[in-house]
CSV table of N, CA and C in Angstrom, one decimal:
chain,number,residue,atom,x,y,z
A,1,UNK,N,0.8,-1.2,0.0
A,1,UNK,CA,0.0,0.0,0.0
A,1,UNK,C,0.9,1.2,0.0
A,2,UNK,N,0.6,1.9,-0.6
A,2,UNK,CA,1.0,3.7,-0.8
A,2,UNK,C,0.1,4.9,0.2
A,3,UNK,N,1.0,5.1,1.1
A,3,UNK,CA,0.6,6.1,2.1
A,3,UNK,C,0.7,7.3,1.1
A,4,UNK,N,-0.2,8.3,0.9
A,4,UNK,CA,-0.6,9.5,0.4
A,4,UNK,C,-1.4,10.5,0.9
A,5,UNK,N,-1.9,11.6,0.1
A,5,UNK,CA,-2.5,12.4,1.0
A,5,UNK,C,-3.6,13.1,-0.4
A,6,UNK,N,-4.9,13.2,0.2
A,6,UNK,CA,-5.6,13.7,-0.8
A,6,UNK,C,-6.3,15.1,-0.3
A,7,UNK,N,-7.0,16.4,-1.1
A,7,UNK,CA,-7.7,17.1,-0.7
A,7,UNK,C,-8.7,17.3,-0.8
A,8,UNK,N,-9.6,17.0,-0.2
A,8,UNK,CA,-11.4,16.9,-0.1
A,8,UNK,C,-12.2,18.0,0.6
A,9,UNK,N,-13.0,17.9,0.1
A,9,UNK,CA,-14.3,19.1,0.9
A,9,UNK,C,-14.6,17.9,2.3
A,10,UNK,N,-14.6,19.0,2.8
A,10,UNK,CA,-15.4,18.3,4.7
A,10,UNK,C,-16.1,17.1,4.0
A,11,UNK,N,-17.4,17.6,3.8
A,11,UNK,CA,-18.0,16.9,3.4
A,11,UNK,C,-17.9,15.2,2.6
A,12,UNK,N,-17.0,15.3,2.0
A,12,UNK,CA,-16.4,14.4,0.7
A,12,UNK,C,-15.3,13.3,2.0
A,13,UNK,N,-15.1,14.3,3.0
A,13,UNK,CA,-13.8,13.8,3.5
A,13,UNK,C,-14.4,12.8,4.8
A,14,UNK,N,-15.4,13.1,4.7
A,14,UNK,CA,-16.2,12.1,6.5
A,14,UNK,C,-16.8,11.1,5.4
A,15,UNK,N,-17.2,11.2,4.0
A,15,UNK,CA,-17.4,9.9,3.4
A,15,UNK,C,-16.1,9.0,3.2
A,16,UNK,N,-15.2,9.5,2.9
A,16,UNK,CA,-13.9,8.7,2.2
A,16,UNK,C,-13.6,8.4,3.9
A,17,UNK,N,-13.6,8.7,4.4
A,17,UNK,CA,-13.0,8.2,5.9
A,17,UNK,C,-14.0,6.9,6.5
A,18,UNK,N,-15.1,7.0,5.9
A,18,UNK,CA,-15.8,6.2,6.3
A,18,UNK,C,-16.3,4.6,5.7
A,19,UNK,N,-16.1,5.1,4.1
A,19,UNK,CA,-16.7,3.9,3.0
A,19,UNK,C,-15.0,4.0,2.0
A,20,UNK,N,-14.1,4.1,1.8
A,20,UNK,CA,-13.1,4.4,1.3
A,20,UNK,C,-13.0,3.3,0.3
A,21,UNK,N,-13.2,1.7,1.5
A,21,UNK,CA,-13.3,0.9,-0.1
A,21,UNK,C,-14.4,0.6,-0.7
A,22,UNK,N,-15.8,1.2,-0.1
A,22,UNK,CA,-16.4,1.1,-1.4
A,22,UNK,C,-16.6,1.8,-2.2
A,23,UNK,N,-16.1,3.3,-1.8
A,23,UNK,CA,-16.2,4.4,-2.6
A,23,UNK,C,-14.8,3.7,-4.0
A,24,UNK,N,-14.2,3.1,-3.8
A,24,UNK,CA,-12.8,2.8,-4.5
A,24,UNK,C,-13.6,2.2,-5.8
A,25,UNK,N,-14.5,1.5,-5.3
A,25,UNK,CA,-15.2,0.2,-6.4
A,25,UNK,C,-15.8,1.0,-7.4
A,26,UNK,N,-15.7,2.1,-7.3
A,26,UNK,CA,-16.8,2.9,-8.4
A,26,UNK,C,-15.7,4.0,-9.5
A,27,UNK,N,-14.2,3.3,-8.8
A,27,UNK,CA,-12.6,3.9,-9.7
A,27,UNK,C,-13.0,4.3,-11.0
A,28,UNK,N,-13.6,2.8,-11.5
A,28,UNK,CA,-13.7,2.3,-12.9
A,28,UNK,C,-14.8,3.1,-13.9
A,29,UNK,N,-15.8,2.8,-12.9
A,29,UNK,CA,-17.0,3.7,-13.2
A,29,UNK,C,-16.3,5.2,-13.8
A,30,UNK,N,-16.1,6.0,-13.0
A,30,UNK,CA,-15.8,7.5,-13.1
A,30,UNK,C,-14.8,7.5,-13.7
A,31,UNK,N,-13.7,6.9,-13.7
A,31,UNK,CA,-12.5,6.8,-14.7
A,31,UNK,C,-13.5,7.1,-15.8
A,32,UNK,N,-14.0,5.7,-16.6
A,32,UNK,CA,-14.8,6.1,-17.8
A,32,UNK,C,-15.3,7.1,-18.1
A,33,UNK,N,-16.2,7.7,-17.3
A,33,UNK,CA,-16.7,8.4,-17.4
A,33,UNK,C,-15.7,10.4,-17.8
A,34,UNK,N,-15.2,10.2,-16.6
A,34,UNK,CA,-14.3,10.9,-17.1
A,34,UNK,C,-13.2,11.3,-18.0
A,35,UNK,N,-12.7,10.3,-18.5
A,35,UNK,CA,-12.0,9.9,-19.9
A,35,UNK,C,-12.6,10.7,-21.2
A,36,UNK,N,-14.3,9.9,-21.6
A,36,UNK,CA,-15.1,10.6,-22.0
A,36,UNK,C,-15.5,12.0,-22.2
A,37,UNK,N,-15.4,12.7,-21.0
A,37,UNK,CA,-16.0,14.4,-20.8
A,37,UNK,C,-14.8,14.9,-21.2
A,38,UNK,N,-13.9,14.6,-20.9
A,38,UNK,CA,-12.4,15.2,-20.5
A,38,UNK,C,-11.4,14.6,-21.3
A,39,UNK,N,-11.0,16.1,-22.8
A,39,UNK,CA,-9.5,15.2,-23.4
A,39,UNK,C,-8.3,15.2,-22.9
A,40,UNK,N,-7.3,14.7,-23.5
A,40,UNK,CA,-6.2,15.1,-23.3
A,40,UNK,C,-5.9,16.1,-23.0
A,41,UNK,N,-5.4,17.2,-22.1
A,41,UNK,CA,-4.8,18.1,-22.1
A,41,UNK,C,-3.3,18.5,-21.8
A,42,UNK,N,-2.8,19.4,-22.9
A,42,UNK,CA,-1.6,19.8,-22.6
A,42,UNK,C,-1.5,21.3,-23.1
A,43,UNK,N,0.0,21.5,-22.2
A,43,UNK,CA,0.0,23.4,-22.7
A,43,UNK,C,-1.2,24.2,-21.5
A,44,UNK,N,-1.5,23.6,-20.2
A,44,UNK,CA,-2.7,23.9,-19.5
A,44,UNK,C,-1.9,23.9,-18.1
A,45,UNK,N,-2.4,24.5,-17.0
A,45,UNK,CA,-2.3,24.6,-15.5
A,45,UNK,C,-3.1,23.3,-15.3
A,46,UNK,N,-2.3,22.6,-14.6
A,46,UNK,CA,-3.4,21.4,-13.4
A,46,UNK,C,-4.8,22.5,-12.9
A,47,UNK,N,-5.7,21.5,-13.1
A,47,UNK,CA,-7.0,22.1,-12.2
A,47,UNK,C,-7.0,21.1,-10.7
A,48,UNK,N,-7.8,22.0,-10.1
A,48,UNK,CA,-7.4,21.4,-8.9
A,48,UNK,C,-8.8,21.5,-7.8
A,49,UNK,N,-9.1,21.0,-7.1
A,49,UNK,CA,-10.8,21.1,-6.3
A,49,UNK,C,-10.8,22.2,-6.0
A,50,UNK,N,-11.6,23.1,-7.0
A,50,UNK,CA,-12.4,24.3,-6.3
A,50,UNK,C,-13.9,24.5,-5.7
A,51,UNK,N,-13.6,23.9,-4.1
A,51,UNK,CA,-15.0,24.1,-4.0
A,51,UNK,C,-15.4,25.3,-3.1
A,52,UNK,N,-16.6,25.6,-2.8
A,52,UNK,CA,-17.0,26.2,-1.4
A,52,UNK,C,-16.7,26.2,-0.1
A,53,UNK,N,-16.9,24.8,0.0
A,53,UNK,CA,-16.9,24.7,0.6
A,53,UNK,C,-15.4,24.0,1.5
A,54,UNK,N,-15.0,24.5,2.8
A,54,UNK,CA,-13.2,24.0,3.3
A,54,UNK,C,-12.6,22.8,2.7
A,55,UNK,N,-11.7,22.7,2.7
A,55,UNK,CA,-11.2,21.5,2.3
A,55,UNK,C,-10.4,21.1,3.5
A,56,UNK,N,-10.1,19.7,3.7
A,56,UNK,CA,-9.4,19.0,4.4
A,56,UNK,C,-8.4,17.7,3.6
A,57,UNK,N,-7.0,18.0,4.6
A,57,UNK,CA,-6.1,17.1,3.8
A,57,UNK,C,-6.8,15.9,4.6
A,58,UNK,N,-6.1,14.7,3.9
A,58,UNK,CA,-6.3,13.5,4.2
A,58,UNK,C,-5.8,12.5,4.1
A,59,UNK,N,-5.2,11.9,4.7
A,59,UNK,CA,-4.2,11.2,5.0
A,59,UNK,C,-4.7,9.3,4.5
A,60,UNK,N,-4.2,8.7,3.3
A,60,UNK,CA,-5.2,7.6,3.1
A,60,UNK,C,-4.0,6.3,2.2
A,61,UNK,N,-4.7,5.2,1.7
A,61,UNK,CA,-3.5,4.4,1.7
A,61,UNK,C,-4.6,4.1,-0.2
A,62,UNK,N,-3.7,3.7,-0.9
A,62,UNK,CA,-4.2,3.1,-2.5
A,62,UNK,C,-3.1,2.0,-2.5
A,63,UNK,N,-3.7,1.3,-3.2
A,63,UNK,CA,-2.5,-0.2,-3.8
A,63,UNK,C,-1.6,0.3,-5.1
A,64,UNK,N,-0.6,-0.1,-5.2
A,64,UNK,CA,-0.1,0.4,-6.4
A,64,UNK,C,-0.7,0.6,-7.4
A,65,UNK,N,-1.7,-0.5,-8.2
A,65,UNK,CA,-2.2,-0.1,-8.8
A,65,UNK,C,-3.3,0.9,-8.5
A,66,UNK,N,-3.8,1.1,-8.0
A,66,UNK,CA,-4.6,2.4,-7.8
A,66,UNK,C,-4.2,3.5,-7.5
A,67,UNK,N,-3.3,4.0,-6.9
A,67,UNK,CA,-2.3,4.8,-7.4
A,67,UNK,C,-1.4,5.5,-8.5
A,68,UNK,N,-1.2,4.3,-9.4
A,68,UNK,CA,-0.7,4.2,-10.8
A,68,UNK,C,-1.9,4.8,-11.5
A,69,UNK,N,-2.7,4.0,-11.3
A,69,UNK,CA,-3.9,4.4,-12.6
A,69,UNK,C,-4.8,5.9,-12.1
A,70,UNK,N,-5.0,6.4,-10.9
A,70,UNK,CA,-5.1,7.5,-10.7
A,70,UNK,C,-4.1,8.6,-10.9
A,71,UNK,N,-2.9,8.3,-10.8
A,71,UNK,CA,-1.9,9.4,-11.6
A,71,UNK,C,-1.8,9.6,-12.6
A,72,UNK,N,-1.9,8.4,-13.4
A,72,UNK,CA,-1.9,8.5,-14.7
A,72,UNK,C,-3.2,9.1,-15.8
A,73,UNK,N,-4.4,8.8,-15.1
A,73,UNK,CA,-5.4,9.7,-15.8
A,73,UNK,C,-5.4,11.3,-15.4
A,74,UNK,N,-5.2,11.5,-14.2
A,74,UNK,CA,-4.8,12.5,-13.8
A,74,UNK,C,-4.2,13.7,-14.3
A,75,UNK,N,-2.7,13.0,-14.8
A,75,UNK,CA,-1.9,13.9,-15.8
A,75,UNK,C,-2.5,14.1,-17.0
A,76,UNK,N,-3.0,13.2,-17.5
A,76,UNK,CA,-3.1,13.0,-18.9
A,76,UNK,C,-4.6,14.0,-19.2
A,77,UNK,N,-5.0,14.7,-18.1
A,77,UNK,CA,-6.2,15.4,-18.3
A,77,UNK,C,-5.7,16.6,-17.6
A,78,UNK,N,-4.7,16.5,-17.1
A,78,UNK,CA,-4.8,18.2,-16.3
A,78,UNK,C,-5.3,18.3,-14.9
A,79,UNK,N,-5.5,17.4,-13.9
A,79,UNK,CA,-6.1,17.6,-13.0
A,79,UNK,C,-5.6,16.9,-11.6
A,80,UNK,N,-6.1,17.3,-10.5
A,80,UNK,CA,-4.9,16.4,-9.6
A,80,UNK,C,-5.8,15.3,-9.5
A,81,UNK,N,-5.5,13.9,-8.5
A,81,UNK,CA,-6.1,13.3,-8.2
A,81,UNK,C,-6.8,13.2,-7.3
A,82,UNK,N,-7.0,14.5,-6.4
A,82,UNK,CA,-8.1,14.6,-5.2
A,82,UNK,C,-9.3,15.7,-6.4
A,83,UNK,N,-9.1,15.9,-7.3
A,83,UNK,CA,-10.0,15.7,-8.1
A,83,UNK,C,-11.1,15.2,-8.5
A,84,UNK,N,-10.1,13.7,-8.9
A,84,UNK,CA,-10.6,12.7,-9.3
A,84,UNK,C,-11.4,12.0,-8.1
A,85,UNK,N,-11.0,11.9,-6.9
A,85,UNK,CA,-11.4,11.2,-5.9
A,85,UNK,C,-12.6,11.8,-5.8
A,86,UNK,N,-12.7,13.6,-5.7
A,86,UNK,CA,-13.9,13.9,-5.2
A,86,UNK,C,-15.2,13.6,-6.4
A,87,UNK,N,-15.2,13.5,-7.8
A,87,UNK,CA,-15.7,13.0,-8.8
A,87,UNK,C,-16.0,11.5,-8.4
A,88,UNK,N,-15.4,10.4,-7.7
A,88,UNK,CA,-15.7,9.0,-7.4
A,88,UNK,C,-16.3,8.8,-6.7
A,89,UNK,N,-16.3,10.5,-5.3
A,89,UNK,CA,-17.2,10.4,-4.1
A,89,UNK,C,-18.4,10.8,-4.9
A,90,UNK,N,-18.4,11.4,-6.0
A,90,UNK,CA,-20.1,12.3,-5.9
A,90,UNK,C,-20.9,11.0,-6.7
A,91,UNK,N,-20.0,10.2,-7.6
A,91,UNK,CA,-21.1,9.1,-8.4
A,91,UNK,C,-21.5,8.3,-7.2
A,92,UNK,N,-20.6,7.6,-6.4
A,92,UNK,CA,-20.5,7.2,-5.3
A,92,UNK,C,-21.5,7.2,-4.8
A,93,UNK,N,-22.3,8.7,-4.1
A,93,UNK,CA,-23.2,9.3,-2.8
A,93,UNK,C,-24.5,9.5,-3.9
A,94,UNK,N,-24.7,9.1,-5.2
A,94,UNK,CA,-25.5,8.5,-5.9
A,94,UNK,C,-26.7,7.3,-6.1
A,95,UNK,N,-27.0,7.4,-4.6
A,95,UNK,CA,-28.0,5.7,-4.6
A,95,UNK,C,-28.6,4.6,-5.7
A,96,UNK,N,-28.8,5.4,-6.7
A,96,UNK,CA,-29.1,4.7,-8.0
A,96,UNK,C,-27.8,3.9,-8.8
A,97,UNK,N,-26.6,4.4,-8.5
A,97,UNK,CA,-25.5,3.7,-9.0
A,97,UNK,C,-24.7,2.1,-8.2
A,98,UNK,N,-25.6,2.4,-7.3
A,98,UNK,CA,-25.4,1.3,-5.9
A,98,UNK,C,-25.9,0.0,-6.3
A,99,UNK,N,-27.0,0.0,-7.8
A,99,UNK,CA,-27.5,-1.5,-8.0
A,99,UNK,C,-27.4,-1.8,-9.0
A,100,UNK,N,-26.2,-1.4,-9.7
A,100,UNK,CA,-25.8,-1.8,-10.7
A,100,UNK,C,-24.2,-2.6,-10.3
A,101,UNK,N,-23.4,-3.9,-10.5
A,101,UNK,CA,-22.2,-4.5,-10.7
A,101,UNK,C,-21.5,-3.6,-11.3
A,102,UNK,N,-20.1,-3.3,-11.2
A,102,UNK,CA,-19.0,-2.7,-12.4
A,102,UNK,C,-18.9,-4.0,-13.2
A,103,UNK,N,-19.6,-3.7,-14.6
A,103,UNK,CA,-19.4,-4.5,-15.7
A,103,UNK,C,-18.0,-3.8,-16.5
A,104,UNK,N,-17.2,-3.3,-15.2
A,104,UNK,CA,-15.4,-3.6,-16.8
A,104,UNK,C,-14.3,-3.8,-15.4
A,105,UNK,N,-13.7,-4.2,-16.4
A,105,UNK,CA,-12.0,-4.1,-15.3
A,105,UNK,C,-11.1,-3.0,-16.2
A,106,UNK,N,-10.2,-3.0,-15.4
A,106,UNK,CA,-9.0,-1.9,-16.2
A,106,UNK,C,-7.6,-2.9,-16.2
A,107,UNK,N,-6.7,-2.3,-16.9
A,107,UNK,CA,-5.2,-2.3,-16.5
A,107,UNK,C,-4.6,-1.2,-17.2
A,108,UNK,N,-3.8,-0.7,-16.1
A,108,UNK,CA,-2.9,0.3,-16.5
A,108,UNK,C,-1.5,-0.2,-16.9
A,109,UNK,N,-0.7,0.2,-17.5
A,109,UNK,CA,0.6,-0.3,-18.0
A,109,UNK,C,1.5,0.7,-17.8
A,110,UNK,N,2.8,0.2,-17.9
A,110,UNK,CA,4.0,1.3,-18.3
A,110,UNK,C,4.9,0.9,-19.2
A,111,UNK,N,5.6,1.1,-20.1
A,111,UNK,CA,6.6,0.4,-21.0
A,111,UNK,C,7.9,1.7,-21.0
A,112,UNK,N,8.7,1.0,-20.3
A,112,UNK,CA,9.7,2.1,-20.2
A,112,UNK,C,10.5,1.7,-21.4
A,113,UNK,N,10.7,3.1,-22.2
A,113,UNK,CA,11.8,2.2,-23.4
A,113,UNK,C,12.8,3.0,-23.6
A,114,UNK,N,13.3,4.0,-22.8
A,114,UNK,CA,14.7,4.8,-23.2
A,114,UNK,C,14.9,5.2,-21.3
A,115,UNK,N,15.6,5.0,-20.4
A,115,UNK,CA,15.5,5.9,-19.5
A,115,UNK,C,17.5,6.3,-19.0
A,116,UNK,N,17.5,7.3,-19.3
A,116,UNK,CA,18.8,7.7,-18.6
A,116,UNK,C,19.1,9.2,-19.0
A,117,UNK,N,20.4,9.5,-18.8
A,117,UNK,CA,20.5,10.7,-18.8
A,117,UNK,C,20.4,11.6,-20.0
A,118,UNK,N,20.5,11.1,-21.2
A,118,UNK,CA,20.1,11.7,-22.3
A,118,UNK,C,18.6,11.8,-23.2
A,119,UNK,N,18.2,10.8,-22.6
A,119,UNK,CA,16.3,9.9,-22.7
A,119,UNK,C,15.7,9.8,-22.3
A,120,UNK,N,14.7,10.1,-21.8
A,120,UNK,CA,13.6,9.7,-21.4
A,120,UNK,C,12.1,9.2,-22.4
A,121,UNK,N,12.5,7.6,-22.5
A,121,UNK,CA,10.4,7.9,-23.1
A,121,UNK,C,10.0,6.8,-22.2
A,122,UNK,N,8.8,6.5,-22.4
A,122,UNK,CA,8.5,5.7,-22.0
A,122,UNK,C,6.7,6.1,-22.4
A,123,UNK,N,6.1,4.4,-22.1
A,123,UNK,CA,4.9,4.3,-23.1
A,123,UNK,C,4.1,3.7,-21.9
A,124,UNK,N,2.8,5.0,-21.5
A,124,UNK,CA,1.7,4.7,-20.6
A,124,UNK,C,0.4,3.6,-21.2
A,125,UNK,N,-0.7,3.1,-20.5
A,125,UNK,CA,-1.7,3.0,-21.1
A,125,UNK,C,-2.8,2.4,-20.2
A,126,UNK,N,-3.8,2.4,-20.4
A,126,UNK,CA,-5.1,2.3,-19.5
A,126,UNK,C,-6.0,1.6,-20.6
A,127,UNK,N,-6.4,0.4,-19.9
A,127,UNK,CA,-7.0,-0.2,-21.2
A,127,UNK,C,-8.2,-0.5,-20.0
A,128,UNK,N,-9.8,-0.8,-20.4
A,128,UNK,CA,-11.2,-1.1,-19.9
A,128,UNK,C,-11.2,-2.3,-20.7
A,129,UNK,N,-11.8,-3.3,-20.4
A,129,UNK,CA,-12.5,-4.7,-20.9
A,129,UNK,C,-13.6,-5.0,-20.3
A,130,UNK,N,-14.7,-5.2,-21.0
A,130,UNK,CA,-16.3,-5.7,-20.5
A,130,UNK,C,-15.5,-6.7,-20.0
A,131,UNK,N,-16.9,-7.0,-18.8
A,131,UNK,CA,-16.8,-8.0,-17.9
A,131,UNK,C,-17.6,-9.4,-19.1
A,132,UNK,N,-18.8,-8.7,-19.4
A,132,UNK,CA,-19.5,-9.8,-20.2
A,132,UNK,C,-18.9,-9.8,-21.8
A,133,UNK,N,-18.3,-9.1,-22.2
A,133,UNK,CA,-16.9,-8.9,-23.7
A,133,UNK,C,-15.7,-8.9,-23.3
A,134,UNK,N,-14.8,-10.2,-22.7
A,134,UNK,CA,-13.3,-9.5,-22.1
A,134,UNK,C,-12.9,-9.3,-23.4
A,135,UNK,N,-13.2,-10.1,-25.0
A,135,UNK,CA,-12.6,-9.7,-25.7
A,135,UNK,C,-12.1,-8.5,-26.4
A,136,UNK,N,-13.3,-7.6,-26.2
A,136,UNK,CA,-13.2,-5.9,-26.7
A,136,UNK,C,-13.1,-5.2,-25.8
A,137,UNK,N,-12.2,-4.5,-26.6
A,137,UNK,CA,-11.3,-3.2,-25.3
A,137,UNK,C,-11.8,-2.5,-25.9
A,138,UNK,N,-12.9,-1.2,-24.8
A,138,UNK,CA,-12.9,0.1,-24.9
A,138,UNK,C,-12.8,0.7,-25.3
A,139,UNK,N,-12.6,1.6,-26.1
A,139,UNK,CA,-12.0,2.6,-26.4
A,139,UNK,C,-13.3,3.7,-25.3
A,140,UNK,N,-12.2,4.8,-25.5
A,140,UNK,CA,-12.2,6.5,-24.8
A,140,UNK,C,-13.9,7.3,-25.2
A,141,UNK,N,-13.5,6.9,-26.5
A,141,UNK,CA,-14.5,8.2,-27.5
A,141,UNK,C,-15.5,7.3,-28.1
């Protein structure tokens, strides 16, 4: 586990403190979803939780891979990941989203293929697979 720290509204923050892993199970959900609304950006400031209402840091643990795959959509949109978290709490505190299964899984990847002091690349990716189609992957758009 990866000790971290996220920033939440009060409100957002007495849920995540309370349902953390079930609020986690709906990653997949919102990921999608936000993929979707939200391109690529670059050439942009990170956005970052602007709410009303106080925010509170928050002290919390993610598995690597959840970690990984929240950073990585993260960057790739411009946004931090207490962003994202507060977007997982609001589908989340949604009652109607509570009786439906997550019909997909994810994997996130890395392919590092040049790394030292004159190189850097390396090759991200986030792939979705129906639970009831593991054959077809997803796409974004």
């Amino acid at each position: 586990m990866i000790m971290t720290s996220v920033s939440l509204s009060a409100t957002s923050a007495v849920h995540w403190r309370r349902h953390r892993r079930q609020i986690l199970k709906f990653t997949i959900r919102t990921l999608r979803i936000l993929i979707r609304q939200n391109p690529i950006r670059r050439g942009v400031a990170r956005q970052y939780n602007r709410n009303t209402e106080r925010c509170i840091v928050v002290t919390t643990r993610f598995t690597e891979s959840e970690y990984d795959t929240l950073h990585y959509a993260a960057a790739m949109m411009r946004v931090s990941v207490s962003w994202i978290v507060e977007r997982i709490i609001k589908l989340w505190k949604k009652p109607e989203r509570h009786t439906k299964d997550n019909a997909h899984v994810s994997n996130y990847d890395i392919y590092n293929c040049h790394w030292t002091t004159n190189i850097c690349t390396s090759n991200e990716s986030l792939l979705f697979w129906s639970k009831k189609h593991p054959e077809k992957i997803l796409r974004a758009s």
